[in-house]
Amino acid sequence: MGRRQVTDALERLAFAAELLEDERARTWARAAWAIRNLEGDVEEMRESGALAKTRGVGKGVLGVIDEVLEGKKPGALMEMEAKLPEGLFAVRRVKGLGPKKVKQLWSELTITSLGELEYACRENRLVDLKGFGRKTQQKVLEQIERIRETEGLLRRDQAEAVLGPVLDALEEVYPQVEPAGEVRRGLELVRELVVLVEGEALVEGEALVEGEALVEGEALAEAQAIVDAARPPELKVQVALADAETFGARLVWLSSADAHRAALSLRAEARGMRFDAGGLWMASPDELAPLGTPEEDDVYRALGLVPTAPERREEGVPLVEAGRAVTPLVTIDDLRGALHNHTVASDGSHSLEEMRDAAAARGLEYLHISEHSHSAFYARGLDAERLAEQLRAIEALNAGAPECVLLSGVESDILAEGELDYDEDVLARLDVVIASVHRRHGQDAAQMTARMVAAAKNRMTDVVGHPTGRLLLGRAPSAFDVDAFFDACAESGCAVELNANPHRLDLNETHLAMAKERGLLVSIAADAHATRELDNLAHGVSIARRAGLTAEDVLNARSLPELRRWVSARRSAK
């Protein structure tokens, strides 16, 4: 149990308390915010006493946290839930429906579930409801449809939060443990959580291979029991078992799309072998003899192939014959710096020094600071004077050859007509300028295309940030002509961003592949608002690998001198 489970419980308490007009609603809400933005492990901070000193975490909140960390449902939550229809907690998932509106729907229309809400919308019962109307009703319907479509899906960060304790528990018992399935393949959203462990040899009568299904035996049941004890009760994690000699083949099978499995199976058949859920076998008329494949790469070498990375085991990605030269995919170690990061000056949680030190601890050579611009008042955006103050602070911190150099910048809002948020003479003083859309995502396709093209063609736009504006499981991408936008980027020489925040992962792998085809550089950006969020880079690298990107395709895989030369050359070329 950790941060996610604690935050979920506190948010659920805050919601229930507000519906019941319980005075503790704000207490729970403040505590949820505090825990979500904590640096460090919640359990460790509770044991050390640091959690009790955290602002917003009082005695009552600590009691709830203790219950969650012990694997219990908080008593206060059970008490409140008993007074409310369970379906109201599903209704709150509709974007735009806060506790007050959910309570209004409950009290005025007796709506207690998503199904009832959908029916009420289709009967136009929200049209005349105070604070709603026809447009809101349509948006609610669209949100319900989106919830149905994404039911059971987890973002990468959510999946990792679930798997972390599971992997830790298994590693205490088994010599080899690996995440498998969709997580290993690097999908942006996952539905199934799978872990492969090295256990006893699978012998007849204990676990028989039957196609893709394993008949569970005692050894497998024991592993599953460990997993079930470590996972949250509402989420399932499947465990699979392999012996040391078949571990690699089993991992490939579990971590490949159906099309990739089929291609490998055909390749094996052509070579007198068999590849299936149980491993790689040498086939003969009388029996199947298992081939030793302790590592994933052993499967490909046995089949005369260049190993395919898990992120590329997808339909449409061809197998590569052994001996052919293949440029390695980008790795986290290729990244020399991180662009697009925030501090307390705008909506971040840490200072310039703290962010720089965290970047240095991760081996980064440079860290780019890009606070929100002055139009982003909701995020404490910087006006020209405050931006100049930060520039002076960065220059002072860079004196004396620090381990990690701070780069000045800004995340300038792209305004309604595509213009940026500062005069050119202000932007010209900055090392790297990010241009991003933060408002008016709902413009029609023609307007949004013109807006994005204009921003891309601005000589001061070095990188276009989170171009489609999507939020995974939250907001659909903006409608615009991506081809026209990429053409404008190619013309101006600006880079495009792969925003590695797991809520965004924008651009997606399809758009990244299109950008690569056009020769556009991609910035894998942490968009860190706290030191721990620099680890977002790993999410971005996974998506970049799925798109086939190499270090040559990535802007921040360049050294600091190379990055400076690139910015200077593209700005002076206009």
Coordinates of C-alpha atoms in Angstrom, one line a residue:
M1 CA 0.0 0.0 0.0
G2 CA 1.3 3.5 -0.8
R3 CA 0.6 7.0 -2.0
R4 CA -2.0 6.1 -4.5
Q5 CA -4.1 4.0 -2.1
V6 CA -3.9 6.7 0.6
T7 CA -4.8 9.5 -1.8
D8 CA -7.7 7.5 -3.2
A9 CA -9.1 6.9 0.3
L10 CA -8.8 10.5 1.3
E11 CA -10.4 11.8 -1.9
R12 CA -13.3 9.4 -1.4
L13 CA -13.7 10.6 2.1
A14 CA -13.7 14.2 1.0
F15 CA -16.3 13.5 -1.6
A16 CA -18.6 11.6 0.8
A17 CA -18.2 14.2 3.5
E18 CA -19.2 17.0 1.2
L19 CA -22.3 15.1 0.1
L20 CA -23.2 14.5 3.7
E21 CA -22.4 18.1 4.7
D22 CA -19.8 16.8 7.1
E23 CA -17.5 19.6 8.3
R24 CA -14.4 17.4 7.7
A25 CA -14.7 17.6 3.9
R26 CA -12.1 20.3 3.6
T27 CA -9.8 18.4 6.0
W28 CA -9.8 15.3 3.9
A29 CA -9.4 17.3 0.6
R30 CA -6.4 19.2 2.0
A31 CA -4.9 16.0 3.2
A32 CA -5.3 14.3 -0.1
W33 CA -3.6 17.2 -1.9
A34 CA -0.7 17.1 0.6
I35 CA -0.1 13.3 0.3
R36 CA -0.3 13.5 -3.5
N37 CA 2.4 16.1 -3.6
L38 CA 4.7 14.6 -1.0
E39 CA 8.3 13.8 -1.8
G40 CA 9.3 10.4 -0.5
D41 CA 7.7 7.1 0.5
V42 CA 4.5 7.4 2.5
E43 CA 5.1 4.3 4.7
E44 CA 8.7 5.4 5.4
M45 CA 7.6 8.9 6.3
R46 CA 4.9 7.5 8.6
E47 CA 7.5 5.3 10.4
S48 CA 10.0 8.2 10.8
G49 CA 7.4 10.7 12.0
A50 CA 7.9 13.0 9.1
L51 CA 4.3 12.5 7.9
A52 CA 2.9 13.8 11.2
K53 CA 4.8 17.0 10.6
T54 CA 3.3 17.5 7.1
R55 CA 1.0 20.5 6.7
G56 CA -2.6 19.3 6.3
V57 CA -2.0 15.9 7.9
G58 CA -3.5 15.9 11.4
K59 CA -4.2 13.2 14.0
G60 CA -7.5 12.1 12.3
V61 CA -5.9 12.0 8.9
L62 CA -3.0 9.9 10.3
G63 CA -5.5 7.4 11.7
V64 CA -7.0 7.0 8.2
I65 CA -3.5 6.7 6.7
D66 CA -2.6 4.0 9.2
E67 CA -5.7 2.0 8.3
V68 CA -4.9 2.1 4.6
L69 CA -1.3 1.2 5.1
E70 CA -2.4 -1.8 7.1
G71 CA -4.5 -2.9 4.2
K72 CA -7.8 -2.0 5.9
K73 CA -10.7 0.2 4.7
P74 CA -10.9 3.3 6.9
G75 CA -13.7 3.1 9.4
A76 CA -14.7 6.7 8.8
L77 CA -15.1 5.9 5.1
M78 CA -17.2 2.8 5.7
E79 CA -19.4 4.8 8.0
M80 CA -20.0 7.5 5.4
E81 CA -20.4 5.0 2.5
A82 CA -23.2 3.3 4.5
K83 CA -25.2 6.5 4.3
L84 CA -24.7 7.0 0.5
P85 CA -25.8 5.1 -2.7
E86 CA -22.6 3.4 -4.0
G87 CA -23.3 4.6 -7.5
L88 CA -22.7 8.2 -6.6
F89 CA -19.0 7.4 -6.4
A90 CA -19.1 6.4 -10.1
V91 CA -21.1 9.6 -11.0
R92 CA -18.2 11.7 -9.6
R93 CA -16.0 10.3 -12.3
V94 CA -17.8 12.4 -14.9
K95 CA -15.5 15.4 -15.6
G96 CA -17.1 18.6 -14.5
L97 CA -19.4 17.1 -11.9
G98 CA -18.0 18.0 -8.5
P99 CA -19.6 17.1 -5.2
K100 CA -22.1 20.0 -5.3
K101 CA -23.4 19.0 -8.7
V102 CA -23.5 15.3 -7.9
K103 CA -25.5 16.2 -4.8
Q104 CA -27.9 18.4 -6.8
L105 CA -28.5 15.5 -9.3
W106 CA -29.1 13.2 -6.4
S107 CA -31.5 15.5 -4.5
E108 CA -33.4 16.9 -7.4
L109 CA -33.4 14.0 -10.0
T110 CA -32.7 11.1 -7.6
I111 CA -29.8 10.1 -9.8
T112 CA -27.6 7.5 -8.0
S113 CA -25.6 5.8 -10.8
L114 CA -24.0 6.4 -14.1
G115 CA -26.8 4.5 -15.8
E116 CA -29.4 6.7 -14.3
L117 CA -27.5 9.8 -15.2
E118 CA -27.2 8.6 -18.8
Y119 CA -30.9 7.9 -19.0
A120 CA -31.7 11.4 -17.6
C121 CA -29.5 13.0 -20.2
R122 CA -31.2 11.1 -23.0
E123 CA -34.5 12.2 -21.6
N124 CA -33.3 15.8 -21.6
R125 CA -33.8 16.1 -17.8
L126 CA -30.7 18.2 -17.3
V127 CA -31.7 20.9 -19.8
D128 CA -33.7 22.9 -17.4
L129 CA -31.7 22.0 -14.3
K130 CA -30.1 25.1 -12.7
G131 CA -26.4 25.2 -13.5
F132 CA -26.6 22.7 -16.3
G133 CA -28.3 23.2 -19.7
R134 CA -28.2 21.5 -23.1
K135 CA -24.5 22.0 -23.7
T136 CA -23.6 20.6 -20.3
Q137 CA -25.9 17.7 -20.8
Q138 CA -24.2 16.8 -24.1
K139 CA -20.8 17.0 -22.4
V140 CA -22.0 14.8 -19.6
L141 CA -23.2 12.2 -22.2
E142 CA -19.8 12.3 -24.0
Q143 CA -18.0 11.9 -20.7
I144 CA -20.1 8.8 -19.8
E145 CA -19.3 7.3 -23.1
R146 CA -15.6 7.9 -22.6
I147 CA -15.8 6.3 -19.1
R148 CA -17.4 3.2 -20.6
E149 CA -14.8 3.0 -23.3
T150 CA -11.9 3.3 -20.9
E151 CA -13.3 1.1 -18.1
G152 CA -10.6 -1.1 -16.6
L153 CA -7.7 0.9 -18.2
L154 CA -4.8 2.1 -16.2
R155 CA -2.2 4.8 -17.0
R156 CA 1.5 3.7 -16.9
D157 CA 2.0 5.4 -13.5
Q158 CA -1.0 3.7 -12.1
A159 CA 0.1 0.3 -13.3
E160 CA 3.6 0.8 -11.9
A161 CA 2.1 1.8 -8.5
V162 CA 0.2 -1.4 -8.4
L163 CA 3.1 -3.6 -9.6
G164 CA 5.8 -2.1 -7.4
P165 CA 4.7 -3.9 -4.1
V166 CA 3.9 -7.0 -6.0
L167 CA 7.3 -7.2 -7.6
D168 CA 9.0 -6.5 -4.2
A169 CA 7.0 -9.3 -2.5
L170 CA 7.8 -11.8 -5.3
E171 CA 11.5 -10.9 -5.3
E172 CA 11.8 -12.0 -1.7
V173 CA 10.8 -15.6 -2.7
Y174 CA 11.8 -16.2 -6.4
P175 CA 15.3 -15.9 -8.0
Q176 CA 13.9 -14.0 -11.1
V177 CA 10.9 -11.8 -11.4
E178 CA 9.9 -9.7 -14.4
P179 CA 6.9 -7.5 -15.3
A180 CA 5.4 -8.9 -18.5
G181 CA 2.5 -8.2 -20.9
E182 CA 1.3 -4.8 -21.8
V183 CA 3.5 -3.0 -19.1
R184 CA 6.6 -4.6 -20.6
R185 CA 5.6 -3.6 -24.1
G186 CA 5.3 0.0 -22.9
L187 CA 1.7 0.7 -23.8
E188 CA 0.4 4.1 -22.7
L189 CA -2.7 2.5 -21.2
V190 CA -2.8 -1.1 -19.9
R191 CA -5.7 -3.4 -19.1
E192 CA -3.9 -6.5 -17.9
L193 CA -1.2 -6.7 -15.3
V194 CA 1.1 -9.8 -15.7
V195 CA 4.2 -10.9 -13.8
L196 CA 6.5 -13.8 -14.7
V197 CA 8.5 -15.6 -12.0
E198 CA 11.1 -18.2 -12.1
G199 CA 9.9 -21.2 -10.1
E200 CA 10.0 -24.9 -10.1
A201 CA 10.3 -26.7 -13.4
L202 CA 6.9 -27.2 -14.9
V203 CA 6.4 -31.0 -14.9
E204 CA 3.4 -33.0 -16.1
G205 CA 0.8 -33.1 -13.3
E206 CA 1.9 -29.8 -11.8
A207 CA 1.3 -27.4 -14.7
L208 CA 0.6 -28.6 -18.2
V209 CA 0.8 -26.3 -21.2
E210 CA -2.4 -26.4 -23.1
G211 CA -2.2 -23.8 -25.9
E212 CA -1.9 -20.5 -24.1
A213 CA -3.5 -21.7 -20.8
L214 CA -1.7 -23.1 -17.9
V215 CA -3.4 -25.6 -15.7
E216 CA -2.6 -24.2 -12.3
G217 CA -0.7 -26.4 -9.9
E218 CA 0.5 -25.9 -6.4
A219 CA 3.6 -23.9 -7.3
L220 CA 1.6 -21.5 -9.4
A221 CA -1.0 -21.2 -6.7
E222 CA 1.6 -20.3 -4.2
A223 CA 3.0 -17.5 -6.4
Q224 CA -0.5 -16.1 -7.1
A225 CA -1.2 -16.1 -3.3
I226 CA 1.9 -13.8 -2.8
V227 CA 0.7 -11.5 -5.5
D228 CA -2.9 -11.4 -4.2
A229 CA -1.6 -10.4 -0.7
A230 CA 0.5 -7.5 -2.2
R231 CA -2.0 -6.0 -4.7
P232 CA -4.9 -3.6 -4.0
P233 CA -8.1 -5.6 -3.6
E234 CA -9.8 -4.0 -6.5
L235 CA -7.2 -4.8 -9.1
K236 CA -6.1 -8.1 -10.5
V237 CA -2.5 -9.1 -11.2
Q238 CA -1.9 -12.4 -13.0
V239 CA 1.2 -14.4 -12.2
A240 CA 2.9 -16.8 -14.7
L241 CA 5.6 -19.4 -13.9
A242 CA 8.6 -20.6 -15.8
D243 CA 11.8 -22.5 -15.1
A244 CA 15.2 -20.9 -15.7
E245 CA 15.7 -22.5 -19.1
T246 CA 12.4 -21.4 -20.6
F247 CA 12.1 -18.0 -18.8
G248 CA 13.2 -16.0 -21.8
A249 CA 10.8 -17.7 -24.2
R250 CA 7.9 -17.4 -21.8
L251 CA 8.6 -13.7 -21.3
V252 CA 8.7 -13.1 -25.1
W253 CA 5.3 -14.9 -25.5
L254 CA 3.6 -13.0 -22.7
S255 CA 5.1 -9.7 -23.8
S256 CA 4.2 -9.7 -27.5
A257 CA 1.2 -8.7 -29.5
D258 CA -0.7 -11.6 -31.2
A259 CA 0.8 -10.6 -34.6
H260 CA 4.3 -10.8 -33.3
R261 CA 3.7 -14.2 -31.7
A262 CA 2.3 -15.5 -34.9
A263 CA 5.3 -14.3 -36.9
L264 CA 7.7 -16.0 -34.5
S265 CA 5.6 -19.2 -34.6
L266 CA 5.7 -19.3 -38.4
R267 CA 9.5 -18.6 -38.3
A268 CA 10.0 -21.5 -35.9
E269 CA 7.8 -23.9 -37.9
A270 CA 9.9 -23.1 -41.0
R271 CA 13.0 -24.1 -39.1
G272 CA 11.6 -27.3 -37.6
M273 CA 10.8 -25.8 -34.3
R274 CA 7.7 -24.8 -32.4
F275 CA 7.2 -21.6 -30.4
D276 CA 4.2 -21.4 -28.1
A277 CA 3.1 -20.4 -24.6
G278 CA 5.4 -23.0 -23.1
G279 CA 8.6 -22.0 -24.8
L280 CA 10.7 -22.7 -27.9
W281 CA 10.9 -26.4 -28.9
M282 CA 12.8 -28.5 -31.3
A283 CA 10.1 -30.5 -33.1
S284 CA 10.4 -34.1 -34.2
P285 CA 7.8 -36.7 -35.3
D286 CA 7.8 -38.2 -31.9
E287 CA 8.3 -35.5 -29.3
L288 CA 9.1 -31.9 -28.6
A289 CA 12.5 -31.1 -27.0
P290 CA 12.7 -27.8 -25.1
L291 CA 15.4 -25.4 -26.3
G292 CA 17.3 -23.5 -23.6
T293 CA 16.1 -19.8 -23.7
P294 CA 17.0 -18.3 -20.4
E295 CA 17.0 -14.8 -22.0
E296 CA 14.5 -13.2 -24.3
D297 CA 17.2 -12.6 -26.9
D298 CA 17.9 -16.4 -27.0
V299 CA 14.6 -16.9 -28.8
Y300 CA 15.5 -14.6 -31.6
R301 CA 19.0 -15.9 -32.0
A302 CA 17.7 -19.4 -32.2
L303 CA 15.4 -18.3 -35.0
G304 CA 18.2 -16.4 -36.9
L305 CA 16.8 -13.0 -36.1
V306 CA 17.9 -9.7 -34.6
P307 CA 16.2 -9.4 -31.2
T308 CA 13.1 -7.3 -31.1
A309 CA 12.7 -5.0 -28.1
P310 CA 9.4 -5.6 -26.2
E311 CA 8.2 -2.1 -27.2
R312 CA 8.4 -3.1 -30.9
R313 CA 6.7 -6.5 -30.7
E314 CA 3.6 -5.2 -32.5
E315 CA 1.6 -5.7 -35.7
G316 CA 3.3 -4.0 -38.6
V317 CA 6.9 -4.2 -37.1
P318 CA 8.8 -6.7 -39.3
L319 CA 11.2 -9.3 -38.0
V320 CA 14.8 -8.5 -38.9
E321 CA 17.2 -11.2 -40.2
A322 CA 20.4 -11.8 -38.2
G323 CA 23.4 -10.0 -39.6
R324 CA 21.5 -6.8 -40.6
A325 CA 22.7 -3.6 -39.1
V326 CA 20.0 -2.0 -36.9
T327 CA 20.4 1.3 -35.1
P328 CA 19.6 0.8 -31.4
L329 CA 16.4 2.4 -30.0
V330 CA 16.8 5.3 -27.7
T331 CA 17.3 4.5 -24.0
I332 CA 17.1 6.5 -20.8
D333 CA 20.9 6.6 -20.7
D334 CA 20.9 8.4 -24.0
L335 CA 19.2 11.5 -22.5
R336 CA 21.7 14.2 -21.6
G337 CA 19.2 16.7 -20.2
A338 CA 15.6 17.4 -19.6
L339 CA 13.6 20.2 -21.2
H340 CA 10.3 21.7 -20.0
N341 CA 10.3 21.8 -16.2
H342 CA 8.7 24.0 -13.6
T343 CA 9.6 25.4 -10.1
V344 CA 7.7 27.2 -7.3
A345 CA 7.9 30.4 -9.4
S346 CA 4.8 29.1 -11.3
D347 CA 3.0 25.9 -10.4
G348 CA 5.9 23.7 -9.4
S349 CA 6.7 22.4 -5.9
H350 CA 10.4 22.9 -5.7
S351 CA 13.0 25.6 -6.1
L352 CA 15.6 26.1 -8.9
E353 CA 18.3 24.6 -6.6
E354 CA 16.2 21.6 -5.6
M355 CA 15.2 20.8 -9.2
R356 CA 18.8 21.2 -10.4
D357 CA 20.2 18.9 -7.7
A358 CA 17.6 16.3 -8.5
A359 CA 18.5 16.4 -12.1
A360 CA 22.2 16.1 -11.3
A361 CA 21.5 13.1 -9.0
R362 CA 19.9 11.5 -12.1
G363 CA 23.1 12.1 -14.1
L364 CA 21.6 14.8 -16.3
E365 CA 24.0 17.5 -17.7
Y366 CA 21.4 20.2 -18.1
L367 CA 17.9 21.1 -16.9
H368 CA 15.6 23.5 -18.7
I369 CA 13.3 25.7 -16.7
S370 CA 10.1 26.7 -18.5
E371 CA 7.6 28.4 -16.2
H372 CA 4.2 29.2 -17.4
S373 CA 3.8 32.6 -19.2
H374 CA 1.9 35.6 -18.0
S375 CA -1.4 34.6 -19.7
A376 CA -1.5 31.5 -17.6
F377 CA -2.7 33.4 -14.5
Y378 CA -4.2 30.2 -13.1
A379 CA -0.7 28.7 -12.9
R380 CA 1.0 31.8 -11.5
G381 CA 2.5 32.6 -14.9
L382 CA 5.5 34.9 -15.0
D383 CA 5.3 38.4 -16.5
A384 CA 8.4 39.8 -18.2
E385 CA 9.7 41.3 -15.0
R386 CA 9.5 38.0 -13.0
L387 CA 10.9 36.2 -16.0
A388 CA 13.9 38.5 -16.0
E389 CA 14.4 37.9 -12.3
Q390 CA 14.4 34.2 -12.8
L391 CA 16.9 34.6 -15.6
R392 CA 19.3 36.4 -13.3
A393 CA 18.8 33.7 -10.6
I394 CA 19.7 31.0 -13.2
E395 CA 22.8 32.9 -14.2
A396 CA 23.9 33.1 -10.6
L397 CA 23.4 29.4 -10.0
N398 CA 25.3 28.5 -13.1
A399 CA 28.4 30.4 -11.9
G400 CA 31.2 28.1 -10.9
A401 CA 30.7 25.2 -13.4
P402 CA 27.9 23.2 -11.6
E403 CA 27.4 19.5 -12.2
C404 CA 24.1 20.2 -13.9
V405 CA 23.6 23.5 -15.9
L406 CA 20.3 25.3 -15.7
L407 CA 18.9 26.5 -19.0
S408 CA 16.5 29.5 -19.0
G409 CA 13.2 29.3 -20.8
V410 CA 9.5 29.6 -20.7
E411 CA 6.4 27.6 -21.6
S412 CA 4.7 30.3 -23.6
D413 CA 1.0 30.0 -24.1
I414 CA 0.0 29.8 -27.8
L415 CA -2.8 32.4 -27.9
A416 CA -6.0 32.2 -29.9
E417 CA -4.4 33.2 -33.2
G418 CA -1.2 31.3 -32.7
E419 CA 0.9 34.2 -31.4
L420 CA 3.2 33.7 -28.4
D421 CA 2.8 35.4 -25.0
Y422 CA 5.9 37.7 -25.0
D423 CA 7.6 40.1 -27.4
E424 CA 10.4 38.6 -29.4
D425 CA 13.1 40.6 -27.6
V426 CA 12.0 38.9 -24.3
L427 CA 12.0 35.4 -25.8
A428 CA 15.4 36.0 -27.6
R429 CA 17.1 36.2 -24.2
L430 CA 16.1 32.6 -23.3
D431 CA 18.0 29.5 -24.0
V432 CA 15.0 27.4 -25.1
V433 CA 11.4 28.5 -25.7
I434 CA 8.5 26.0 -25.5
A435 CA 5.2 27.0 -27.0
S436 CA 2.1 25.2 -25.8
V437 CA -1.7 25.4 -25.9
H438 CA -3.4 25.5 -22.5
R439 CA -6.8 27.0 -23.3
R440 CA -9.4 26.9 -26.0
H441 CA -8.7 23.3 -26.8
G442 CA -12.2 23.0 -28.3
Q443 CA -11.6 25.3 -31.3
D444 CA -12.8 23.8 -34.6
A445 CA -10.2 22.0 -36.7
A446 CA -9.6 24.9 -39.1
Q447 CA -9.0 27.4 -36.3
M448 CA -6.8 25.0 -34.3
T449 CA -4.8 24.1 -37.4
A450 CA -4.1 27.7 -38.2
R451 CA -3.2 28.3 -34.6
M452 CA -0.7 25.4 -34.4
V453 CA 0.9 26.2 -37.8
A454 CA 1.4 29.9 -36.8
A455 CA 3.1 28.9 -33.6
A456 CA 5.3 26.3 -35.3
K457 CA 6.4 29.0 -37.8
N458 CA 7.3 31.5 -35.2
R459 CA 11.1 31.9 -35.2
M460 CA 11.2 32.0 -31.4
T461 CA 9.4 28.6 -31.0
D462 CA 12.1 26.1 -30.4
V463 CA 9.8 23.2 -29.3
V464 CA 6.0 22.9 -29.5
G465 CA 4.8 21.4 -26.2
H466 CA 2.2 18.6 -25.8
P467 CA 0.9 19.4 -29.3
T468 CA -2.5 17.6 -29.2
G469 CA -3.4 18.6 -25.7
R470 CA -4.8 15.3 -24.7
L471 CA -5.1 13.9 -21.2
L472 CA -5.2 10.2 -21.0
L473 CA -8.5 9.0 -19.6
G474 CA -9.4 12.6 -19.3
R475 CA -9.5 14.8 -22.4
A476 CA -9.6 13.9 -26.1
P477 CA -6.9 15.4 -28.3
S478 CA -7.7 18.7 -30.1
A479 CA -8.9 18.5 -33.6
F480 CA -6.4 19.8 -36.1
D481 CA -4.5 18.8 -39.3
V482 CA -1.5 17.1 -37.9
D483 CA 0.2 16.8 -41.3
A484 CA -0.1 20.5 -41.9
F485 CA 1.3 21.1 -38.4
F486 CA 4.3 18.8 -39.0
D487 CA 4.9 20.4 -42.4
A488 CA 5.1 23.8 -40.6
C489 CA 7.6 22.3 -38.1
A490 CA 9.7 20.9 -40.8
E491 CA 9.7 24.3 -42.6
S492 CA 10.7 26.2 -39.5
G493 CA 13.1 23.6 -38.0
C494 CA 11.4 23.6 -34.6
A495 CA 11.2 20.4 -32.6
V496 CA 8.0 18.6 -31.3
E497 CA 7.5 17.4 -27.8
L498 CA 6.8 14.0 -26.4
N499 CA 5.5 15.2 -23.0
A500 CA 6.4 12.3 -20.7
N501 CA 3.9 13.1 -18.0
P502 CA 2.0 9.8 -17.8
H503 CA -1.3 11.8 -17.9
R504 CA -0.3 13.1 -21.3
L505 CA 2.3 11.1 -23.3
D506 CA 1.7 13.6 -26.1
L507 CA 2.7 13.1 -28.9
N508 CA 1.6 9.5 -29.1
E509 CA 3.5 6.7 -30.9
T510 CA 1.7 7.1 -34.2
H511 CA 2.4 10.9 -34.4
L512 CA 6.0 10.3 -33.3
A513 CA 6.5 7.9 -36.1
M514 CA 5.1 10.5 -38.5
A515 CA 7.5 13.1 -37.0
K516 CA 10.4 10.8 -37.5
E517 CA 9.5 10.2 -41.2
R518 CA 9.7 14.0 -41.7
G519 CA 13.0 14.3 -40.0
L520 CA 11.7 16.3 -37.0
L521 CA 13.5 16.2 -33.8
V522 CA 11.6 15.1 -30.7
S523 CA 12.1 16.5 -27.2
I524 CA 11.4 13.8 -24.6
A525 CA 10.2 16.2 -21.9
A526 CA 9.6 15.4 -18.2
D527 CA 7.3 18.4 -17.7
A528 CA 8.3 18.0 -14.0
H529 CA 6.5 20.1 -11.4
A530 CA 8.4 18.4 -8.6
T531 CA 11.7 16.6 -8.3
R532 CA 10.3 13.1 -8.4
E533 CA 8.6 13.9 -11.7
L534 CA 11.9 14.0 -13.4
D535 CA 11.4 10.2 -13.5
N536 CA 8.7 10.9 -16.0
L537 CA 11.5 10.6 -18.6
A538 CA 11.3 6.8 -18.4
H539 CA 7.7 6.9 -19.5
G540 CA 8.6 9.1 -22.5
V541 CA 11.5 6.8 -23.5
S542 CA 9.1 3.8 -23.6
I543 CA 6.7 5.6 -25.9
A544 CA 9.6 6.8 -28.1
R545 CA 10.9 3.3 -28.4
R546 CA 7.4 2.1 -29.5
A547 CA 7.6 4.7 -32.2
G548 CA 11.0 3.4 -33.3
L549 CA 12.9 6.5 -32.3
T550 CA 16.7 6.4 -31.9
A551 CA 19.0 8.8 -30.0
E552 CA 19.5 10.7 -33.3
D553 CA 15.8 11.5 -33.3
V554 CA 15.8 13.0 -29.8
L555 CA 16.7 16.6 -29.1
N556 CA 17.7 16.2 -25.5
A557 CA 20.0 13.2 -26.4
R558 CA 22.3 16.0 -27.6
S559 CA 25.1 17.4 -25.4
L560 CA 24.7 20.9 -24.0
P561 CA 27.0 22.5 -26.7
E562 CA 25.2 20.7 -29.4
L563 CA 21.8 21.8 -28.1
R564 CA 23.0 25.4 -27.9
R565 CA 24.3 25.3 -31.5
W566 CA 21.0 23.8 -32.7
V567 CA 18.9 26.6 -31.1
S568 CA 21.3 29.3 -32.5
A569 CA 21.3 27.9 -36.0
R570 CA 17.5 27.5 -36.3
R571 CA 16.7 31.0 -34.9
S572 CA 19.3 32.7 -37.1
A573 CA 18.0 30.8 -40.2
K574 CA 14.7 32.7 -40.2

